[in-house]
mmCIF file of N, CA and C and ligand atoms in Angstrom:
data_model
loop_
_atom_site.group_PDB
_atom_site.id
_atom_site.type_symbol
_atom_site.label_atom_id
_atom_site.label_comp_id
_atom_site.label_asym_id
_atom_site.label_seq_id
_atom_site.Cartn_x
_atom_site.Cartn_y
_atom_site.Cartn_z
ATOM 1 N N MET A 14 10.946 -11.888 7.400
ATOM 2 C CA MET A 14 11.511 -11.518 8.422
ATOM 3 C C MET A 14 11.889 -12.513 9.881
ATOM 4 N N CYS A 15 12.918 -12.786 10.475
ATOM 5 C CA CYS A 15 12.819 -13.490 11.470
ATOM 6 C C CYS A 15 12.116 -12.436 12.481
ATOM 7 N N TRP A 16 12.033 -13.236 13.957
ATOM 8 C CA TRP A 16 11.412 -12.333 15.058
ATOM 9 C C TRP A 16 12.343 -11.367 15.495
ATOM 10 N N CYS A 17 13.579 -11.346 15.458
ATOM 11 C CA CYS A 17 14.567 -10.342 15.949
ATOM 12 C C CYS A 17 14.836 -9.022 14.768
ATOM 13 N N GLY A 18 13.908 -9.505 14.004
ATOM 14 C CA GLY A 18 14.050 -8.374 12.791
ATOM 15 C C GLY A 18 15.088 -8.285 11.636
ATOM 16 N N ALA A 19 15.890 -9.611 11.945
ATOM 17 C CA ALA A 19 16.728 -9.614 10.906
ATOM 18 C C ALA A 19 16.255 -10.402 9.481
ATOM 19 N N ARG A 20 16.679 -10.319 8.505
ATOM 20 C CA ARG A 20 16.740 -10.663 7.149
ATOM 21 C C ARG A 20 16.178 -12.205 7.329
ATOM 22 N N ALA A 21 15.254 -12.735 7.089
ATOM 23 C CA ALA A 21 14.974 -14.592 7.388
ATOM 24 C C ALA A 21 15.762 -15.269 6.179
ATOM 25 N N ALA A 22 16.272 -16.211 6.570
ATOM 26 C CA ALA A 22 17.098 -16.919 5.629
ATOM 27 C C ALA A 22 16.755 -18.643 5.642
ATOM 28 N N HIS A 23 15.996 -18.876 6.633
ATOM 29 C CA HIS A 23 15.971 -20.412 6.745
ATOM 30 C C HIS A 23 14.227 -20.439 7.033
ATOM 31 N N ASN A 24 13.397 -21.751 6.671
ATOM 32 C CA ASN A 24 12.488 -21.794 7.105
ATOM 33 C C ASN A 24 12.304 -22.816 8.141
ATOM 34 N N ALA A 25 12.001 -22.597 9.532
ATOM 35 C CA ALA A 25 12.197 -23.706 10.127
ATOM 36 C C ALA A 25 10.910 -24.355 10.666
ATOM 37 N N ARG A 26 10.967 -25.649 10.732
ATOM 38 C CA ARG A 26 9.345 -26.596 11.277
ATOM 39 C C ARG A 26 9.580 -26.685 12.611
ATOM 40 N N THR A 27 8.061 -26.357 13.302
ATOM 41 C CA THR A 27 7.973 -26.287 14.603
ATOM 42 C C THR A 27 7.348 -27.328 14.909
ATOM 43 N N LEU A 28 7.328 -27.724 16.195
ATOM 44 C CA LEU A 28 6.278 -28.572 16.904
ATOM 45 C C LEU A 28 6.043 -27.804 18.277
ATOM 46 N N GLY A 29 4.575 -27.397 18.046
ATOM 47 C CA GLY A 29 4.658 -26.897 19.713
ATOM 48 C C GLY A 29 5.408 -25.531 20.206
ATOM 49 N N GLY A 30 6.038 -24.754 18.988
ATOM 50 C CA GLY A 30 6.414 -23.834 19.279
ATOM 51 C C GLY A 30 8.154 -23.852 18.980
ATOM 52 N N GLU A 31 8.781 -25.348 19.300
ATOM 53 C CA GLU A 31 10.054 -25.371 19.451
ATOM 54 C C GLU A 31 10.832 -25.894 17.823
ATOM 55 N N MET A 32 11.385 -25.584 17.947
ATOM 56 C CA MET A 32 12.157 -25.969 16.375
ATOM 57 C C MET A 32 12.528 -27.516 16.141
ATOM 58 N N VAL A 33 11.801 -27.784 14.945
ATOM 59 C CA VAL A 33 12.217 -29.251 14.992
ATOM 60 C C VAL A 33 13.290 -29.635 13.570
ATOM 61 N N VAL A 34 13.965 -30.176 13.486
ATOM 62 C CA VAL A 34 15.233 -30.463 12.479
ATOM 63 C C VAL A 34 15.028 -31.647 11.839
ATOM 64 N N GLU A 35 14.855 -31.618 10.258
ATOM 65 C CA GLU A 35 14.231 -32.837 9.599
ATOM 66 C C GLU A 35 15.543 -33.863 9.529
ATOM 67 N N GLY A 36 15.143 -35.002 9.958
ATOM 68 C CA GLY A 36 16.272 -36.068 10.200
ATOM 69 C C GLY A 36 16.766 -36.408 11.295
ATOM 70 N N GLU A 37 16.775 -35.679 12.139
ATOM 71 C CA GLU A 37 17.421 -35.510 13.356
ATOM 72 C C GLU A 37 16.437 -36.348 14.232
ATOM 73 N N GLN A 38 17.303 -36.849 15.280
ATOM 74 C CA GLN A 38 16.525 -37.525 16.177
ATOM 75 C C GLN A 38 15.660 -36.921 17.228
ATOM 76 N N VAL A 39 14.453 -36.701 17.157
ATOM 77 C CA VAL A 39 14.013 -35.838 18.353
ATOM 78 C C VAL A 39 13.131 -36.493 19.444
ATOM 79 N N VAL A 40 13.520 -36.074 20.569
ATOM 80 C CA VAL A 40 12.822 -36.804 21.383
ATOM 81 C C VAL A 40 11.896 -35.406 22.183
ATOM 82 N N VAL A 41 10.802 -36.001 21.935
ATOM 83 C CA VAL A 41 9.135 -35.094 22.354
ATOM 84 C C VAL A 41 8.595 -35.578 23.640
ATOM 85 N N GLY A 42 8.889 -34.871 24.504
ATOM 86 C CA GLY A 42 8.175 -35.656 25.752
ATOM 87 C C GLY A 42 6.596 -35.372 26.002
ATOM 88 N N ASP A 43 6.089 -34.420 25.162
ATOM 89 C CA ASP A 43 4.686 -33.967 25.023
ATOM 90 C C ASP A 43 4.053 -34.194 23.759
ATOM 91 N N VAL A 44 4.315 -35.362 23.172
ATOM 92 C CA VAL A 44 3.862 -35.757 22.105
ATOM 93 C C VAL A 44 2.211 -35.953 22.210
ATOM 94 N N ASN A 45 1.569 -36.004 23.396
ATOM 95 C CA ASN A 45 0.218 -36.275 23.458
ATOM 96 C C ASN A 45 -0.524 -35.069 23.990
ATOM 97 N N ARG A 46 0.109 -33.895 24.062
ATOM 98 C CA ARG A 46 -0.167 -32.632 24.242
ATOM 99 C C ARG A 46 -0.778 -31.971 22.963
ATOM 100 N N PRO A 47 -2.384 -31.808 23.432
ATOM 101 C CA PRO A 47 -2.766 -31.097 22.260
ATOM 102 C C PRO A 47 -2.292 -29.631 21.656
ATOM 103 N N ALA A 48 -1.663 -28.973 22.410
ATOM 104 C CA ALA A 48 -1.324 -27.534 21.690
ATOM 105 C C ALA A 48 0.021 -28.001 21.220
ATOM 106 N N ALA A 49 0.579 -28.987 21.306
ATOM 107 C CA ALA A 49 1.986 -29.515 20.583
ATOM 108 C C ALA A 49 1.806 -29.565 18.701
ATOM 109 N N GLU A 50 1.447 -27.994 18.370
ATOM 110 C CA GLU A 50 0.746 -28.188 16.934
ATOM 111 C C GLU A 50 2.056 -27.930 15.932
ATOM 112 N N VAL A 51 2.046 -28.289 14.692
ATOM 113 C CA VAL A 51 3.030 -28.529 14.009
ATOM 114 C C VAL A 51 2.767 -27.385 13.017
ATOM 115 N N GLY A 52 3.909 -26.506 13.045
ATOM 116 C CA GLY A 52 3.988 -25.160 11.962
ATOM 117 C C GLY A 52 5.172 -24.729 11.234
ATOM 118 N N TYR A 53 5.281 -23.366 10.971
ATOM 119 C CA TYR A 53 6.478 -23.174 10.047
ATOM 120 C C TYR A 53 6.862 -21.706 10.636
ATOM 121 N N GLU A 54 8.042 -21.584 10.737
ATOM 122 C CA GLU A 54 8.424 -20.216 11.370
ATOM 123 C C GLU A 54 9.738 -19.792 10.587
ATOM 124 N N VAL A 55 9.859 -18.562 9.869
ATOM 125 C CA VAL A 55 11.093 -18.529 9.145
ATOM 126 C C VAL A 55 11.995 -17.691 10.345
ATOM 127 N N LEU A 56 13.412 -18.069 10.034
ATOM 128 C CA LEU A 56 14.248 -17.520 11.090
ATOM 129 C C LEU A 56 15.690 -17.101 10.609
ATOM 130 N N CYS A 57 16.549 -16.130 10.837
ATOM 131 C CA CYS A 57 17.486 -15.834 10.497
ATOM 132 C C CYS A 57 18.622 -16.792 10.876
ATOM 133 N N ARG A 58 19.851 -16.457 10.084
ATOM 134 C CA ARG A 58 20.759 -17.760 10.130
ATOM 135 C C ARG A 58 21.217 -18.093 11.563
ATOM 136 N N ARG A 59 21.581 -16.990 12.177
ATOM 137 C CA ARG A 59 21.846 -17.382 13.659
ATOM 138 C C ARG A 59 20.854 -17.906 14.598
ATOM 139 N N HIS A 60 19.746 -17.439 14.619
ATOM 140 C CA HIS A 60 18.467 -18.079 15.363
ATOM 141 C C HIS A 60 18.127 -19.668 14.503
ATOM 142 N N HIS A 61 18.454 -19.638 13.426
ATOM 143 C CA HIS A 61 17.928 -20.951 13.064
ATOM 144 C C HIS A 61 18.970 -21.885 13.823
ATOM 145 N N ARG A 62 20.360 -21.400 13.717
ATOM 146 C CA ARG A 62 21.486 -22.316 14.191
ATOM 147 C C ARG A 62 21.315 -22.405 15.577
ATOM 148 N N ARG A 63 20.774 -21.655 16.345
ATOM 149 C CA ARG A 63 20.501 -21.858 17.841
ATOM 150 C C ARG A 63 18.961 -22.019 18.272
ATOM 151 N N ARG A 64 18.274 -22.514 17.264
ATOM 152 C CA ARG A 64 17.162 -22.662 17.030
ATOM 153 C C ARG A 64 16.173 -22.442 17.931
ATOM 154 N N MET A 65 16.205 -21.000 17.842
ATOM 155 C CA MET A 65 15.582 -20.092 18.789
ATOM 156 C C MET A 65 14.312 -19.581 18.037
ATOM 157 N N THR A 66 13.415 -20.175 18.096
ATOM 158 C CA THR A 66 11.946 -19.524 17.620
ATOM 159 C C THR A 66 11.416 -18.603 18.385
ATOM 160 N N SER A 67 10.390 -17.686 18.018
ATOM 161 C CA SER A 67 9.587 -16.768 18.499
ATOM 162 C C SER A 67 9.220 -17.227 19.881
ATOM 163 N N ALA A 68 8.385 -18.486 19.760
ATOM 164 C CA ALA A 68 7.886 -19.238 21.010
ATOM 165 C C ALA A 68 8.935 -19.222 22.029
ATOM 166 N N SER A 69 9.976 -19.859 21.566
ATOM 167 C CA SER A 69 11.014 -20.057 22.749
ATOM 168 C C SER A 69 11.465 -19.021 23.497
ATOM 169 N N VAL A 70 11.565 -17.799 22.543
ATOM 170 C CA VAL A 70 12.157 -17.027 23.057
ATOM 171 C C VAL A 70 11.350 -15.894 24.199
ATOM 172 N N SER A 71 9.399 -16.120 23.946
ATOM 173 C CA SER A 71 8.857 -15.396 24.721
ATOM 174 C C SER A 71 8.702 -16.503 25.912
ATOM 175 N N ILE A 72 8.613 -17.856 25.973
ATOM 176 C CA ILE A 72 8.799 -18.611 26.852
ATOM 177 C C ILE A 72 10.197 -18.242 27.796
ATOM 178 N N ALA A 73 11.052 -18.506 27.119
ATOM 179 C CA ALA A 73 12.532 -17.799 28.049
ATOM 180 C C ALA A 73 12.224 -16.482 28.763
ATOM 181 N N GLY A 74 11.597 -15.411 28.336
ATOM 182 C CA GLY A 74 11.185 -14.275 28.592
ATOM 183 C C GLY A 74 10.503 -14.195 29.899
ATOM 184 N N GLN A 75 9.607 -15.290 30.157
ATOM 185 C CA GLN A 75 8.843 -15.135 30.987
ATOM 186 C C GLN A 75 9.193 -15.914 32.534
ATOM 187 N N LEU A 76 10.544 -16.451 32.330
ATOM 188 C CA LEU A 76 11.196 -16.798 33.582
ATOM 189 C C LEU A 76 11.574 -15.812 34.454
ATOM 190 N N PRO A 77 11.692 -15.844 35.428
ATOM 191 C CA PRO A 77 11.787 -14.810 36.964
ATOM 192 C C PRO A 77 13.432 -14.341 36.585
HETATM 193 ZN ZN1 LIG B 117 16.857 -13.871 13.968
#
C-alpha cells in the first residue's frame, strides 16, 4: 500500500527519504549527510510519477 492508502504499483528507491530514479542524473547536495540513508518505498502510480514519498510529504506538511 502507498502512504495515501492506494494500492502500490511501483517500488521506489529513496535516498534520505527522497525518491531516486534509476539511470537519471541526480544531484544530491547532502551526499555526506549521515541521515541520507538508501531505502525502498512502495508508491501508487500517481505518487510514483510525482515522486512523493511519505517522507517528502511529511516534510512538506511541516511547512507553515
Ligand atoms: Zn499514493
